[in-house]
Tab-separated table of C-alpha atoms in Angstrom:
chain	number	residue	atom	x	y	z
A	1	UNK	CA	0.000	0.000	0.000
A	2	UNK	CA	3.095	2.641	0.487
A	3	UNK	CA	3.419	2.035	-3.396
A	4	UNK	CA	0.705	4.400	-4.022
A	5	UNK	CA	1.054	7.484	-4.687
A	6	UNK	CA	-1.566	10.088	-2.960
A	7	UNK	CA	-2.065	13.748	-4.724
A	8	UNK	CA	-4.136	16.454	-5.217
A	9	UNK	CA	-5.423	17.899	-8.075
A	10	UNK	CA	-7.654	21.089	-8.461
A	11	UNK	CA	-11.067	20.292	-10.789
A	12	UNK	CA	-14.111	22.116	-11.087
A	13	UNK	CA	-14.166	24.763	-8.481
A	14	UNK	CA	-12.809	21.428	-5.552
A	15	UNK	CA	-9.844	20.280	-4.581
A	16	UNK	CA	-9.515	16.558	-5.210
A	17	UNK	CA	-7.615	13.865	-3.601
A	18	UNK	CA	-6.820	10.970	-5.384
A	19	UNK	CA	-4.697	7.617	-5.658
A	20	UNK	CA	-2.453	6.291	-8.495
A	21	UNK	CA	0.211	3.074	-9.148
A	22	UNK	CA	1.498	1.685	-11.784
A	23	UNK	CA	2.176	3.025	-15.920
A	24	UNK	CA	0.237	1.980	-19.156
A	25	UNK	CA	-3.214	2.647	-20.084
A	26	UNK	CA	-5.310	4.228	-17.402
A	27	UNK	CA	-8.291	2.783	-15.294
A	28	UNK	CA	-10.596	5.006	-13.027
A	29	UNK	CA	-12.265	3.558	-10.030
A	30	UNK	CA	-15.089	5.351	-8.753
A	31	UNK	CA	-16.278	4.426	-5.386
A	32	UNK	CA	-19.518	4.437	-3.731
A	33	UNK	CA	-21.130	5.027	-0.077
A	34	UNK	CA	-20.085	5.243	2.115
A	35	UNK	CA	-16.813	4.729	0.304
A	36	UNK	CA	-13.454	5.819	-0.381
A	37	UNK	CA	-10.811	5.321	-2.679
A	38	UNK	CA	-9.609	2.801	0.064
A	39	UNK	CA	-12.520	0.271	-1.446
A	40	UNK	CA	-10.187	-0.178	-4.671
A	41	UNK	CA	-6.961	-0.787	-2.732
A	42	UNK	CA	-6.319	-4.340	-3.807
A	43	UNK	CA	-7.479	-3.802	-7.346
A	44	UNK	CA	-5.147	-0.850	-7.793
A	45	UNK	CA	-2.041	-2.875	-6.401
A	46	UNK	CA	-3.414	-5.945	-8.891
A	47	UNK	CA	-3.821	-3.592	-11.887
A	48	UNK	CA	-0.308	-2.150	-11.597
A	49	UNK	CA	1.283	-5.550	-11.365
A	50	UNK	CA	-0.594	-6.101	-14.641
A	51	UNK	CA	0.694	-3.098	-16.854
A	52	UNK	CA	-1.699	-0.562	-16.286
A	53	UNK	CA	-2.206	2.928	-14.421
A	54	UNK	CA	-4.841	2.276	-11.444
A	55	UNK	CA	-6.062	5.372	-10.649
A	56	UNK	CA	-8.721	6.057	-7.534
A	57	UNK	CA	-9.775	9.517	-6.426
A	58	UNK	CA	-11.919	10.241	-3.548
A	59	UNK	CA	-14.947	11.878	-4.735
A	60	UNK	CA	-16.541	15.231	-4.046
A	61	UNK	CA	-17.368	15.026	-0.473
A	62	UNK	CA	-15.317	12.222	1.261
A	63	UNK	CA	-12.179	11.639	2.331
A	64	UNK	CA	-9.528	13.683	1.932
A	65	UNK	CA	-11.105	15.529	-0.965
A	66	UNK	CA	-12.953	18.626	-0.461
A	67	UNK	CA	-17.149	18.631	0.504
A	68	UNK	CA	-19.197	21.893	-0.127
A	69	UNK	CA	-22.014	22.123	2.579
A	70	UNK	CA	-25.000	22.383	-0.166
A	71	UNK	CA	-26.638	19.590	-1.715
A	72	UNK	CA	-26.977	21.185	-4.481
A	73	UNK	CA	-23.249	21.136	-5.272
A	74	UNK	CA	-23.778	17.302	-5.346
A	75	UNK	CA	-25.910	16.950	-8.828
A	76	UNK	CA	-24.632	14.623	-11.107
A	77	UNK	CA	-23.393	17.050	-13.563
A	78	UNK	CA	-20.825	18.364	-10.663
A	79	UNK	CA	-20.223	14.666	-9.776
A	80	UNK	CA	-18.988	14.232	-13.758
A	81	UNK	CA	-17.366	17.446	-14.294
A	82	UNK	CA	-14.880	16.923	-11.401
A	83	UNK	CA	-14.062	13.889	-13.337
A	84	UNK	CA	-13.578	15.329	-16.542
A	85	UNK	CA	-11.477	18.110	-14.932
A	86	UNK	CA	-9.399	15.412	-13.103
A	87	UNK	CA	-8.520	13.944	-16.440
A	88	UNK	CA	-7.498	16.961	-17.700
A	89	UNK	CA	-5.288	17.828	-14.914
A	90	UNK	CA	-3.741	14.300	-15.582
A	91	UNK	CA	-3.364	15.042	-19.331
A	92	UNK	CA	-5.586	11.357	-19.910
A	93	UNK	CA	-7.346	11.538	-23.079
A	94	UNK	CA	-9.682	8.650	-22.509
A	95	UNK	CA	-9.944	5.857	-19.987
A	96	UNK	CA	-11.350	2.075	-18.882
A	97	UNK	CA	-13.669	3.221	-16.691
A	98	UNK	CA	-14.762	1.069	-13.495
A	99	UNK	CA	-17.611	1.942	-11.029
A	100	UNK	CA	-19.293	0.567	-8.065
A	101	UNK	CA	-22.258	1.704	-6.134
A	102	UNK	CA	-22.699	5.791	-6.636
A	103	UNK	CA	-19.625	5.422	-8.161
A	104	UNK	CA	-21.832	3.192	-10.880
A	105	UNK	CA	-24.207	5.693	-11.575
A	106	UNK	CA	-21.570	8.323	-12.157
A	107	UNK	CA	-19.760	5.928	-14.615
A	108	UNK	CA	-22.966	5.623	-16.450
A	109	UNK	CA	-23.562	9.358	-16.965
A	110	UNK	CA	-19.786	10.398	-17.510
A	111	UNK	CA	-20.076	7.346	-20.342
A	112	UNK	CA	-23.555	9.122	-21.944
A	113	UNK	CA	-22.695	12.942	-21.344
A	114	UNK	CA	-18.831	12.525	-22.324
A	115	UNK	CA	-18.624	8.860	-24.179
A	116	UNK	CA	-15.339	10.121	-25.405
A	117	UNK	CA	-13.622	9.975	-22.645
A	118	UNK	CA	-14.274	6.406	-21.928
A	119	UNK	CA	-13.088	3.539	-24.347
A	120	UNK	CA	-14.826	0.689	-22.014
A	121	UNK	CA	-16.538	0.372	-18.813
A	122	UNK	CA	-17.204	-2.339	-16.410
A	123	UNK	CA	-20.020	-1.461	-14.165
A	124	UNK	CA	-20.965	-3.161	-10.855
A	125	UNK	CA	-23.925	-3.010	-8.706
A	126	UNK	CA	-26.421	-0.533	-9.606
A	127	UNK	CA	-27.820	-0.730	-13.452
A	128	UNK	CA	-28.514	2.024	-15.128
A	129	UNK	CA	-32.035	3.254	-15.014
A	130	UNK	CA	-32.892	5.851	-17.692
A	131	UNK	CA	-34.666	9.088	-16.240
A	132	UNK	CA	-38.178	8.481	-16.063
A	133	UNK	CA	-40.021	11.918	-17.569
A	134	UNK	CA	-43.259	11.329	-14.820
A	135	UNK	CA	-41.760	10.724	-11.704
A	136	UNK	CA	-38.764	12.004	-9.818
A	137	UNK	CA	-36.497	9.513	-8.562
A	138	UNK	CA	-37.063	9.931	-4.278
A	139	UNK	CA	-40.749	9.971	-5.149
A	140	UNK	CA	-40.383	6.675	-6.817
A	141	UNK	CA	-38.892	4.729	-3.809
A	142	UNK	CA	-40.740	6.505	-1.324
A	143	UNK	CA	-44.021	5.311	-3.156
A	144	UNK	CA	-42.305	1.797	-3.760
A	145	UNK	CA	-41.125	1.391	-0.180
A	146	UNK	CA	-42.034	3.958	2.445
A	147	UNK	CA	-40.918	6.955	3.756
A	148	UNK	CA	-38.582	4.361	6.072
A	149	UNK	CA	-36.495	3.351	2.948
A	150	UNK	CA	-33.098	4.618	3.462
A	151	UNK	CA	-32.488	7.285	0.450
A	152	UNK	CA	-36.249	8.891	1.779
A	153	UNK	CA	-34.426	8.822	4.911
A	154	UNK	CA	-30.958	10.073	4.031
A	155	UNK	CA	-33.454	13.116	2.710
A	156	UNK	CA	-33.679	15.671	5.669
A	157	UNK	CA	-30.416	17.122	6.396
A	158	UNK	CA	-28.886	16.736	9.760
A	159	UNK	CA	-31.222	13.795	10.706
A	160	UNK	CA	-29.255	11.081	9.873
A	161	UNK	CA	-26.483	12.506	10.327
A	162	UNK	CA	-27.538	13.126	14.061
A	163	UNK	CA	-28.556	9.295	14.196
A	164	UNK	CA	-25.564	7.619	13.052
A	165	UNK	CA	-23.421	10.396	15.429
A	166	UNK	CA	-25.000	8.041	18.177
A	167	UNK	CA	-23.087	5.038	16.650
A	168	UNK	CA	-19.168	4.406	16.632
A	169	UNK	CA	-18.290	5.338	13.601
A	170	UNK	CA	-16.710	1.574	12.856
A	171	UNK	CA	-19.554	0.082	13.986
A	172	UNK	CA	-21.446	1.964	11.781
A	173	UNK	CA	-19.049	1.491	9.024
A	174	UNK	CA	-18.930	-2.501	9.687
A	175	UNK	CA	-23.070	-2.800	9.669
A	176	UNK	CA	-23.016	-1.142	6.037
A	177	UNK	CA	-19.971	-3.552	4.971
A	178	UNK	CA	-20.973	-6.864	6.546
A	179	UNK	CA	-24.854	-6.784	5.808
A	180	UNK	CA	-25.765	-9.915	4.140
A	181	UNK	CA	-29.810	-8.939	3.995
A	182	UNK	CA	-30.636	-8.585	0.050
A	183	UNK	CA	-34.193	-6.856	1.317
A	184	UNK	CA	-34.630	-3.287	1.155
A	185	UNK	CA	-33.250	-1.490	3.719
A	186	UNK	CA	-35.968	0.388	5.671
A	187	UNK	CA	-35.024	1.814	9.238
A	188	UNK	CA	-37.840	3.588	10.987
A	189	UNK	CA	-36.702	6.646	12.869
A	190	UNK	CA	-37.920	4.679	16.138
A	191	UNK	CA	-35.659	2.738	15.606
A	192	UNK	CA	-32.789	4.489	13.711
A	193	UNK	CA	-28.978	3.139	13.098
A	194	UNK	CA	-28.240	3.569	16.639
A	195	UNK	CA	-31.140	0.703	17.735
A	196	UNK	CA	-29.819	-1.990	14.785
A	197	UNK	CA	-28.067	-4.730	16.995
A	198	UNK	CA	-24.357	-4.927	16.933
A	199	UNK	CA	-22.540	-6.140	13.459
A	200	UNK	CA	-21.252	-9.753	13.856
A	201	UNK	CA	-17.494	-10.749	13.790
A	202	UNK	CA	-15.796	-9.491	10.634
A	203	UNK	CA	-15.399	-11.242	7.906
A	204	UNK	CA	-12.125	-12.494	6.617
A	205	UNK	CA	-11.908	-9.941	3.716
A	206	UNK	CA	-12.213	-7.009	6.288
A	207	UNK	CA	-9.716	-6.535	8.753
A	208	UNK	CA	-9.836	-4.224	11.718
A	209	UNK	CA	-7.295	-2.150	10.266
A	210	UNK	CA	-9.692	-1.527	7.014
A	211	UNK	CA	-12.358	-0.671	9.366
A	212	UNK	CA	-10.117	1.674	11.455
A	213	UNK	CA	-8.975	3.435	8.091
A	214	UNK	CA	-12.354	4.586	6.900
A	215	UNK	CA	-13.639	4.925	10.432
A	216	UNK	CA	-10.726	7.589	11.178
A	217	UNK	CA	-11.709	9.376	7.717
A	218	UNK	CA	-15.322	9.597	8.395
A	219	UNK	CA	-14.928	10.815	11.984
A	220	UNK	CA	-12.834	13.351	10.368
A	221	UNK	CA	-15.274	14.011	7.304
A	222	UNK	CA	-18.675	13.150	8.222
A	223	UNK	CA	-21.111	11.494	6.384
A	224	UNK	CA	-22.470	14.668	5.028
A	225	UNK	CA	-20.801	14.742	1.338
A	226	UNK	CA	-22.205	11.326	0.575
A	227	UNK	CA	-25.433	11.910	2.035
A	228	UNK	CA	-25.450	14.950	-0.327
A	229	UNK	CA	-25.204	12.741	-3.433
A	230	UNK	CA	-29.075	11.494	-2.474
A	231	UNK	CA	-30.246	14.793	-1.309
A	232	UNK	CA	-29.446	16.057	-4.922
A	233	UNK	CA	-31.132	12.978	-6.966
A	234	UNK	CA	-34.464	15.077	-7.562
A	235	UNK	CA	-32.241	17.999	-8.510
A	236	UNK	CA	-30.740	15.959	-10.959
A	237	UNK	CA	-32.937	14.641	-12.549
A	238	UNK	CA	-34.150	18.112	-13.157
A	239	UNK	CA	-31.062	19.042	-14.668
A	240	UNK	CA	-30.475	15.920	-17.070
A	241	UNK	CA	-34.080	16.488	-19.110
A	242	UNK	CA	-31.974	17.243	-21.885
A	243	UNK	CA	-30.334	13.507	-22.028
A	244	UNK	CA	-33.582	12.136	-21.511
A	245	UNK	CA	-34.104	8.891	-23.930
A	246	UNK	CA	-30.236	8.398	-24.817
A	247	UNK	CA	-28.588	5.569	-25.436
A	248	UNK	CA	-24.918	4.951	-23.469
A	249	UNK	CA	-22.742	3.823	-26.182
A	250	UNK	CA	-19.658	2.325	-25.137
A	251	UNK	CA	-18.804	-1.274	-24.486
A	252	UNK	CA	-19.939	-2.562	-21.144
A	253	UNK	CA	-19.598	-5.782	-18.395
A	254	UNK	CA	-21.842	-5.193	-15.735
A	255	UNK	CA	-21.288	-7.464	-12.459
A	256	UNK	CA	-23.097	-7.750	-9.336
A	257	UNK	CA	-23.656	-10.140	-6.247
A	258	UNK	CA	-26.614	-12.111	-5.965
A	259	UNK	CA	-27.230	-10.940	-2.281
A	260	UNK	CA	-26.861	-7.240	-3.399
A	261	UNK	CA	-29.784	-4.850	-2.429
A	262	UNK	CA	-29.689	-3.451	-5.459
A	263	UNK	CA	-29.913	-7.009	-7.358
A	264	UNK	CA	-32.980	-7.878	-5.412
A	265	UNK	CA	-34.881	-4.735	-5.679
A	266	UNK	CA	-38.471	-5.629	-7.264
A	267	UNK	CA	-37.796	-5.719	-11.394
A	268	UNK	CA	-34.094	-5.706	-11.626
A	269	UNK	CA	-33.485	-9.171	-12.537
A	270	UNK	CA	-36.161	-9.045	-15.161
A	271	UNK	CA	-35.005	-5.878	-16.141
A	272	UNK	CA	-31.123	-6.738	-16.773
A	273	UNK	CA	-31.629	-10.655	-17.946
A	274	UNK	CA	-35.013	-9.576	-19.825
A	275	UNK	CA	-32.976	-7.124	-22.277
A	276	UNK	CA	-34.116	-4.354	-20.802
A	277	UNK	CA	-30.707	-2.984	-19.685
A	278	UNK	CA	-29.663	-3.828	-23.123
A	279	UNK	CA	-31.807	-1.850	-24.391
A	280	UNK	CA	-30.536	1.762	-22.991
A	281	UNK	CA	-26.727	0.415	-23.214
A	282	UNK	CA	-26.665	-1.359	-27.097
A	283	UNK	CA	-22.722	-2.028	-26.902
A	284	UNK	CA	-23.328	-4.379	-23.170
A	285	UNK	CA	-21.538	-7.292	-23.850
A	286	UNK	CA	-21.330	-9.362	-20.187
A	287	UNK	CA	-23.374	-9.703	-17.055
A	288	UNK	CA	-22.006	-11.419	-14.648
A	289	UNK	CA	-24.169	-12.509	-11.061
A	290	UNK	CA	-21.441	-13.413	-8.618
A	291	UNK	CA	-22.893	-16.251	-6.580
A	292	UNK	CA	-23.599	-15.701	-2.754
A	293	UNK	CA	-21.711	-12.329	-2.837
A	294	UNK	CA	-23.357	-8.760	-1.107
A	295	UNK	CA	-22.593	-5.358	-2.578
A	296	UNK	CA	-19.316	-4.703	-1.624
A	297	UNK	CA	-18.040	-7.164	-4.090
A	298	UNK	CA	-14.517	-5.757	-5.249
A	299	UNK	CA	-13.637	-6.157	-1.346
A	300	UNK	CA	-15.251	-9.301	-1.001
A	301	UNK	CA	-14.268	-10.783	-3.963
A	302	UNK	CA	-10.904	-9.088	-4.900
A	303	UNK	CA	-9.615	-11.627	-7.664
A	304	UNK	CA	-12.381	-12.585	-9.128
A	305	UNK	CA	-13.886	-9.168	-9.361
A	306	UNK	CA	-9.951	-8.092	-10.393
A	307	UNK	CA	-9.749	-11.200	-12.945
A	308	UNK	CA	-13.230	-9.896	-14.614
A	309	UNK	CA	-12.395	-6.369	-15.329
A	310	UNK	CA	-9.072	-7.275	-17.005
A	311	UNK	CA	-10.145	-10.226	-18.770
A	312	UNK	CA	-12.853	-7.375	-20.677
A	313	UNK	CA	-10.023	-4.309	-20.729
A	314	UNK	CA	-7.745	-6.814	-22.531
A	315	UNK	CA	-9.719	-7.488	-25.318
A	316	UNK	CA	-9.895	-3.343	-26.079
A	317	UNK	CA	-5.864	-3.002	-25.213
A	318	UNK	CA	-5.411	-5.418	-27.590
A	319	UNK	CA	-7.119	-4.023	-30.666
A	320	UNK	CA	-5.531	-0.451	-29.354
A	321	UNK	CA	-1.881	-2.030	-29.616
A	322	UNK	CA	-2.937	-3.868	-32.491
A	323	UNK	CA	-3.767	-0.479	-34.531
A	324	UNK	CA	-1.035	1.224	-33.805
């Protein structure tokens, strides 16, 4: 891990902290919540070892990178721009492009708003859902699963952030992490994050020293800046009306565990084995449902999620080198 290099780069009005090892073509890593760059740790040693430049910032609002109070500085269209200004600052043309979690749904909107930038993606987790003209998106899950569901309740600014203060922050942490329950999570505010019973022991793929590392940066942080990414979905799907009905058009792989949330959330499996997915994203070529494996599934599964992405990126290095 003292092989990686740590930097900061100034993008789009923020100050960004991010990760890089290793030289050939580049791979971003976007990570999700509540996430860091940290989540990609073994892929970026794995990646380097395999010719390529791993590179994993930490997003707008976490870590070391900077986090504007507002929600509305969290919008989609801020989320990509930071990206696009990263790549800039790192003189990158265009990129494989990996995603997990929020992380996912920015990869799917920097691949429809700026699809030259990318020259493959492998997606995991979430699937893209195209914007829905009728209904915004917090109004959709509230109606679909209560005002208990967790974005309606990540909604009202300082109230969950007030909740989870009542929980050590690695506990905390270790609930999200460990959670093996594929149903969707609802927590009354009887009940809140401070009433869920204790996580069980860890697991062998997180040690105490992972959960120390992101529980240090969040008790510095907060949980603010990723809150703010679901206080600003409404906003953002106000502000994307003009992408509305377009197609992302650059190769895909799309993996996810079969005890994800997001897998089991009423009409996704239809939806991605039913050619539904394939129908917004034409150029999808792989989807892959890792077997009894939750959401975190590139720290769970670290070589098989590692062997997956570079099996696909190979294919496009290959026809890159063999143009040349």
């Amino acid at each position: 891990m003292e092989r990686i290099e740590h930097t900061t780069i100034s993008t789009n009005g923020i100050n960004m902290h991010v990760t890089s090892i290793g030289t050939g073509p580049v791979i971003l890593f976007l990570h999700g919540f509540p996430d860091l760059w940290y989540s990609w740790r073994h892929q970026l040693l794995s990646f380097a070892a395999l010719g390529y430049r791993a590179i994993a910032p930490d997003l707008r609002g976490y870590g070391d990178s900077d986090a504007p109070p507002s929600p509305e500085s969290y919008t989609i269209l801020h989320i990509v721009g930071d990206l696009v200004g990263l790549l800039d600052s790192l003189g990158v043309d265009r990129v494989f492009l990996v995603g997990h979690d929020w992380g996912a749904i920015v990869a799917w909107w920097l691949c429809m708003i700026r699809p030259d930038r990318v020259k493959a993606l492998v997606n995991t987790s979430v699937v893209f859902n195209p914007r829905n003209p009728s209904v915004k998106p917090v109004d959709k899950f509230r109606a679909l699963f209560g005002d208990d569901y967790y974005v309606c309740r990540f909604q009202e600014a300082g109230e969950i952030e007030e909740d989870f203060a009542q929980v050590d922050t690695k506990k905390l942490i270790t609930r999200f992490f460990v959670s093996r329950n594929p149903r969707p999570p609802c927590i009354p505010k009887s009940v809140g994050f401070r009433g869920l019973p204790d996580p069980p022991s860890l697991p062998a793929w997180l040690t105490e020293q992972d959960v120390s590392f992101y529980g240090d940066k969040f008790s510095q942080k907060g949980f603010t800046g990723g809150l703010n990414y679901y206080r600003a979905m409404n906003l953002s799907w106000e502000l994307t009306a003009p992408w509305a009905g377009l197609q992302i058009k650059v190769p895909v792989k799309f993996i996810v565990g079969d005890l994800d949330i997001t897998y089991n959330i009423p009409g996704t499996k239809e939806y991605l084995h039913g050619g539904g997915l394939k129908k917004h994203v034409p150029f999808l070529q792989e989807v892959v449902v890792m077997e009894g494996v939750g959401h975190f599934l590139q720290q769970e599964k670290p070589d098989e999620v590692t062997d997956h992405i570079y099996g696909f990126f190979e294919k496009f290095k290959t026809r890159e080198t063999s143009s040349l």
